[in-house]
């Protein structure tokens, strides 16, 4: 005499595969939504004169991380500022600029520096709470 028990595990296997796919895609979803929060926030935080700095902000997203940055070479100086320094003419031999008192030519000028706008730190401060909320929302959806 024998007893045979057959169990159809198809539904169980399908459910486990869906859970596995969901868990595997979780890091990408979190970093992707984080980038969607950070990129526009950084664009709002940068000072705008010509618009090039704002337009150069971009995000690169991989499986487990995202990097939001700018491709403008001068972004570091706008963010962190500069110390006072001399600017010297090279090609033409003279620096030229205009202001309300007229046109000026000099071989070198003193630049007093710039304090910086700290737009990266301001972006982090403004985004961190919304990123936490997004992570919590994503985890709640998984329940």
PDB file of C-alpha atoms in Angstrom:
ATOM      1  CA  UNK A   1       0.000   0.000   0.000  1.00  0.00           C
ATOM      2  CA  UNK A   2       1.277   3.509  -0.814  1.00  0.00           C
ATOM      3  CA  UNK A   3       0.102   7.036  -0.504  1.00  0.00           C
ATOM      4  CA  UNK A   4       0.923   9.522  -3.186  1.00  0.00           C
ATOM      5  CA  UNK A   5       0.542  13.261  -2.731  1.00  0.00           C
ATOM      6  CA  UNK A   6       0.910  15.524  -5.716  1.00  0.00           C
ATOM      7  CA  UNK A   7       0.974  19.246  -5.213  1.00  0.00           C
ATOM      8  CA  UNK A   8       0.742  21.725  -8.026  1.00  0.00           C
ATOM      9  CA  UNK A   9       3.337  24.365  -7.093  1.00  0.00           C
ATOM     10  CA  UNK A  10       2.897  26.449 -10.240  1.00  0.00           C
ATOM     11  CA  UNK A  11       1.090  29.285  -8.434  1.00  0.00           C
ATOM     12  CA  UNK A  12       3.655  29.268  -5.642  1.00  0.00           C
ATOM     13  CA  UNK A  13       6.557  29.343  -8.097  1.00  0.00           C
ATOM     14  CA  UNK A  14       4.954  32.183 -10.078  1.00  0.00           C
ATOM     15  CA  UNK A  15       4.408  34.173  -6.888  1.00  0.00           C
ATOM     16  CA  UNK A  16       8.005  33.606  -5.763  1.00  0.00           C
ATOM     17  CA  UNK A  17       9.289  34.681  -9.188  1.00  0.00           C
ATOM     18  CA  UNK A  18       7.240  37.905  -8.987  1.00  0.00           C
ATOM     19  CA  UNK A  19       8.560  38.596  -5.468  1.00  0.00           C
ATOM     20  CA  UNK A  20      12.101  37.888  -6.645  1.00  0.00           C
ATOM     21  CA  UNK A  21      11.699  40.254  -9.643  1.00  0.00           C
ATOM     22  CA  UNK A  22      10.228  42.950  -7.395  1.00  0.00           C
ATOM     23  CA  UNK A  23      13.036  42.686  -4.858  1.00  0.00           C
ATOM     24  CA  UNK A  24      15.681  42.632  -7.597  1.00  0.00           C
ATOM     25  CA  UNK A  25      14.293  45.806  -9.192  1.00  0.00           C
ATOM     26  CA  UNK A  26      13.923  47.629  -5.874  1.00  0.00           C
ATOM     27  CA  UNK A  27      17.359  49.335  -5.752  1.00  0.00           C
ATOM     28  CA  UNK A  28      17.008  50.659  -9.310  1.00  0.00           C
ATOM     29  CA  UNK A  29      13.524  51.972  -8.600  1.00  0.00           C
ATOM     30  CA  UNK A  30      14.702  53.769  -5.460  1.00  0.00           C
ATOM     31  CA  UNK A  31      17.735  55.411  -7.090  1.00  0.00           C
ATOM     32  CA  UNK A  32      15.704  56.295 -10.177  1.00  0.00           C
ATOM     33  CA  UNK A  33      13.014  58.045  -8.137  1.00  0.00           C
ATOM     34  CA  UNK A  34      15.736  59.723  -6.068  1.00  0.00           C
ATOM     35  CA  UNK A  35      17.281  61.137  -9.242  1.00  0.00           C
ATOM     36  CA  UNK A  36      13.857  62.375 -10.342  1.00  0.00           C
ATOM     37  CA  UNK A  37      13.700  64.347  -7.099  1.00  0.00           C
ATOM     38  CA  UNK A  38      17.307  65.615  -7.032  1.00  0.00           C
ATOM     39  CA  UNK A  39      17.745  66.726 -10.646  1.00  0.00           C
ATOM     40  CA  UNK A  40      14.922  69.298 -10.776  1.00  0.00           C
ATOM     41  CA  UNK A  41      15.767  70.461  -7.246  1.00  0.00           C
ATOM     42  CA  UNK A  42      19.367  71.144  -8.265  1.00  0.00           C
ATOM     43  CA  UNK A  43      18.100  73.016 -11.324  1.00  0.00           C
ATOM     44  CA  UNK A  44      16.003  75.189  -8.986  1.00  0.00           C
ATOM     45  CA  UNK A  45      18.952  75.851  -6.667  1.00  0.00           C
ATOM     46  CA  UNK A  46      21.580  76.961  -9.216  1.00  0.00           C
ATOM     47  CA  UNK A  47      21.912  80.676  -9.891  1.00  0.00           C
ATOM     48  CA  UNK A  48      21.007  81.590 -13.476  1.00  0.00           C
ATOM     49  CA  UNK A  49      22.791  84.147 -15.603  1.00  0.00           C
ATOM     50  CA  UNK A  50      22.946  82.544 -19.049  1.00  0.00           C
ATOM     51  CA  UNK A  51      21.103  79.296 -18.243  1.00  0.00           C
ATOM     52  CA  UNK A  52      24.026  77.076 -19.301  1.00  0.00           C
ATOM     53  CA  UNK A  53      24.730  75.802 -15.789  1.00  0.00           C
ATOM     54  CA  UNK A  54      21.077  74.881 -15.227  1.00  0.00           C
ATOM     55  CA  UNK A  55      20.788  73.242 -18.655  1.00  0.00           C
ATOM     56  CA  UNK A  56      23.916  71.152 -18.046  1.00  0.00           C
ATOM     57  CA  UNK A  57      22.477  69.346 -14.994  1.00  0.00           C
ATOM     58  CA  UNK A  58      21.974  65.665 -15.720  1.00  0.00           C
ATOM     59  CA  UNK A  59      21.519  62.365 -13.885  1.00  0.00           C
ATOM     60  CA  UNK A  60      23.194  59.034 -14.645  1.00  0.00           C
ATOM     61  CA  UNK A  61      21.372  56.059 -13.169  1.00  0.00           C
ATOM     62  CA  UNK A  62      22.776  52.544 -12.722  1.00  0.00           C
ATOM     63  CA  UNK A  63      21.387  49.479 -10.969  1.00  0.00           C
ATOM     64  CA  UNK A  64      22.301  50.681  -7.483  1.00  0.00           C
ATOM     65  CA  UNK A  65      23.246  54.356  -7.694  1.00  0.00           C
ATOM     66  CA  UNK A  66      22.470  57.630  -9.370  1.00  0.00           C
ATOM     67  CA  UNK A  67      24.709  60.629  -9.844  1.00  0.00           C
ATOM     68  CA  UNK A  68      23.267  64.054 -10.519  1.00  0.00           C
ATOM     69  CA  UNK A  69      25.872  66.529 -11.677  1.00  0.00           C
ATOM     70  CA  UNK A  70      26.560  69.390 -14.023  1.00  0.00           C
ATOM     71  CA  UNK A  71      28.859  69.417 -17.019  1.00  0.00           C
ATOM     72  CA  UNK A  72      29.643  73.122 -16.780  1.00  0.00           C
ATOM     73  CA  UNK A  73      33.370  73.466 -16.062  1.00  0.00           C
ATOM     74  CA  UNK A  74      32.763  76.436 -13.769  1.00  0.00           C
ATOM     75  CA  UNK A  75      30.120  74.752 -11.571  1.00  0.00           C
ATOM     76  CA  UNK A  76      32.613  74.042  -8.772  1.00  0.00           C
ATOM     77  CA  UNK A  77      33.525  77.739  -8.594  1.00  0.00           C
ATOM     78  CA  UNK A  78      29.856  78.795  -8.500  1.00  0.00           C
ATOM     79  CA  UNK A  79      29.124  76.229  -5.791  1.00  0.00           C
ATOM     80  CA  UNK A  80      32.220  76.558  -3.590  1.00  0.00           C
ATOM     81  CA  UNK A  81      33.401  80.069  -4.473  1.00  0.00           C
ATOM     82  CA  UNK A  82      36.917  81.322  -5.138  1.00  0.00           C
ATOM     83  CA  UNK A  83      39.619  83.177  -3.240  1.00  0.00           C
ATOM     84  CA  UNK A  84      40.832  86.554  -4.432  1.00  0.00           C
ATOM     85  CA  UNK A  85      43.228  86.299  -7.372  1.00  0.00           C
ATOM     86  CA  UNK A  86      44.864  88.219 -10.201  1.00  0.00           C
ATOM     87  CA  UNK A  87      43.534  87.853 -13.736  1.00  0.00           C
ATOM     88  CA  UNK A  88      46.110  88.526 -16.443  1.00  0.00           C
ATOM     89  CA  UNK A  89      45.611  89.096 -20.164  1.00  0.00           C
ATOM     90  CA  UNK A  90      47.243  86.568 -22.477  1.00  0.00           C
ATOM     91  CA  UNK A  91      46.428  86.615 -26.199  1.00  0.00           C
ATOM     92  CA  UNK A  92      45.506  90.230 -26.889  1.00  0.00           C
ATOM     93  CA  UNK A  93      47.655  91.687 -24.124  1.00  0.00           C
ATOM     94  CA  UNK A  94      44.640  93.453 -22.577  1.00  0.00           C
ATOM     95  CA  UNK A  95      41.508  92.600 -20.652  1.00  0.00           C
ATOM     96  CA  UNK A  96      38.422  94.505 -21.788  1.00  0.00           C
ATOM     97  CA  UNK A  97      35.121  95.049 -20.003  1.00  0.00           C
ATOM     98  CA  UNK A  98      32.278  97.515 -19.958  1.00  0.00           C
ATOM     99  CA  UNK A  99      30.342  98.884 -17.045  1.00  0.00           C
ATOM    100  CA  UNK A 100      28.284 101.983 -16.301  1.00  0.00           C
ATOM    101  CA  UNK A 101      31.383 104.195 -16.268  1.00  0.00           C
ATOM    102  CA  UNK A 102      32.532 103.115 -19.742  1.00  0.00           C
ATOM    103  CA  UNK A 103      34.906 100.718 -21.479  1.00  0.00           C
ATOM    104  CA  UNK A 104      38.038  99.627 -19.604  1.00  0.00           C
ATOM    105  CA  UNK A 105      41.336  98.025 -20.711  1.00  0.00           C
ATOM    106  CA  UNK A 106      43.908  96.569 -18.316  1.00  0.00           C
ATOM    107  CA  UNK A 107      46.825  94.127 -18.530  1.00  0.00           C
ATOM    108  CA  UNK A 108      45.800  92.568 -15.200  1.00  0.00           C
ATOM    109  CA  UNK A 109      43.064  93.079 -12.640  1.00  0.00           C
ATOM    110  CA  UNK A 110      42.393  91.934  -9.089  1.00  0.00           C
ATOM    111  CA  UNK A 111      39.355  89.733  -8.645  1.00  0.00           C
ATOM    112  CA  UNK A 112      38.246  89.830  -4.977  1.00  0.00           C
ATOM    113  CA  UNK A 113      36.778  86.318  -5.157  1.00  0.00           C
ATOM    114  CA  UNK A 114      33.307  84.924  -4.724  1.00  0.00           C
ATOM    115  CA  UNK A 115      31.704  83.317  -1.671  1.00  0.00           C
ATOM    116  CA  UNK A 116      29.890  80.569  -3.577  1.00  0.00           C
ATOM    117  CA  UNK A 117      26.217  79.711  -3.729  1.00  0.00           C
ATOM    118  CA  UNK A 118      26.359  76.245  -2.100  1.00  0.00           C
ATOM    119  CA  UNK A 119      23.718  74.912  -4.512  1.00  0.00           C
ATOM    120  CA  UNK A 120      24.792  71.269  -4.008  1.00  0.00           C
ATOM    121  CA  UNK A 121      24.368  71.417  -0.211  1.00  0.00           C
ATOM    122  CA  UNK A 122      21.066  73.271  -0.620  1.00  0.00           C
ATOM    123  CA  UNK A 123      19.899  70.565  -3.040  1.00  0.00           C
ATOM    124  CA  UNK A 124      20.710  67.826  -0.523  1.00  0.00           C
ATOM    125  CA  UNK A 125      18.907  69.676   2.279  1.00  0.00           C
ATOM    126  CA  UNK A 126      15.827  70.278   0.142  1.00  0.00           C
ATOM    127  CA  UNK A 127      15.712  66.728  -1.286  1.00  0.00           C
ATOM    128  CA  UNK A 128      16.541  64.405   1.601  1.00  0.00           C
ATOM    129  CA  UNK A 129      13.073  64.415   3.174  1.00  0.00           C
ATOM    130  CA  UNK A 130      11.340  63.795  -0.150  1.00  0.00           C
ATOM    131  CA  UNK A 131      13.757  60.947  -0.925  1.00  0.00           C
ATOM    132  CA  UNK A 132      12.987  59.341   2.452  1.00  0.00           C
ATOM    133  CA  UNK A 133       9.262  59.692   1.729  1.00  0.00           C
ATOM    134  CA  UNK A 134       9.721  58.071  -1.702  1.00  0.00           C
ATOM    135  CA  UNK A 135      11.627  55.140  -0.202  1.00  0.00           C
ATOM    136  CA  UNK A 136       8.950  54.632   2.452  1.00  0.00           C
ATOM    137  CA  UNK A 137       6.211  54.784  -0.198  1.00  0.00           C
ATOM    138  CA  UNK A 138       7.999  52.230  -2.389  1.00  0.00           C
ATOM    139  CA  UNK A 139       8.476  49.868   0.567  1.00  0.00           C
ATOM    140  CA  UNK A 140       4.820  50.247   1.577  1.00  0.00           C
ATOM    141  CA  UNK A 141       3.749  49.348  -1.967  1.00  0.00           C
ATOM    142  CA  UNK A 142       5.672  46.102  -1.636  1.00  0.00           C
ATOM    143  CA  UNK A 143       3.628  44.929   1.353  1.00  0.00           C
TER     144      UNK A 143
END
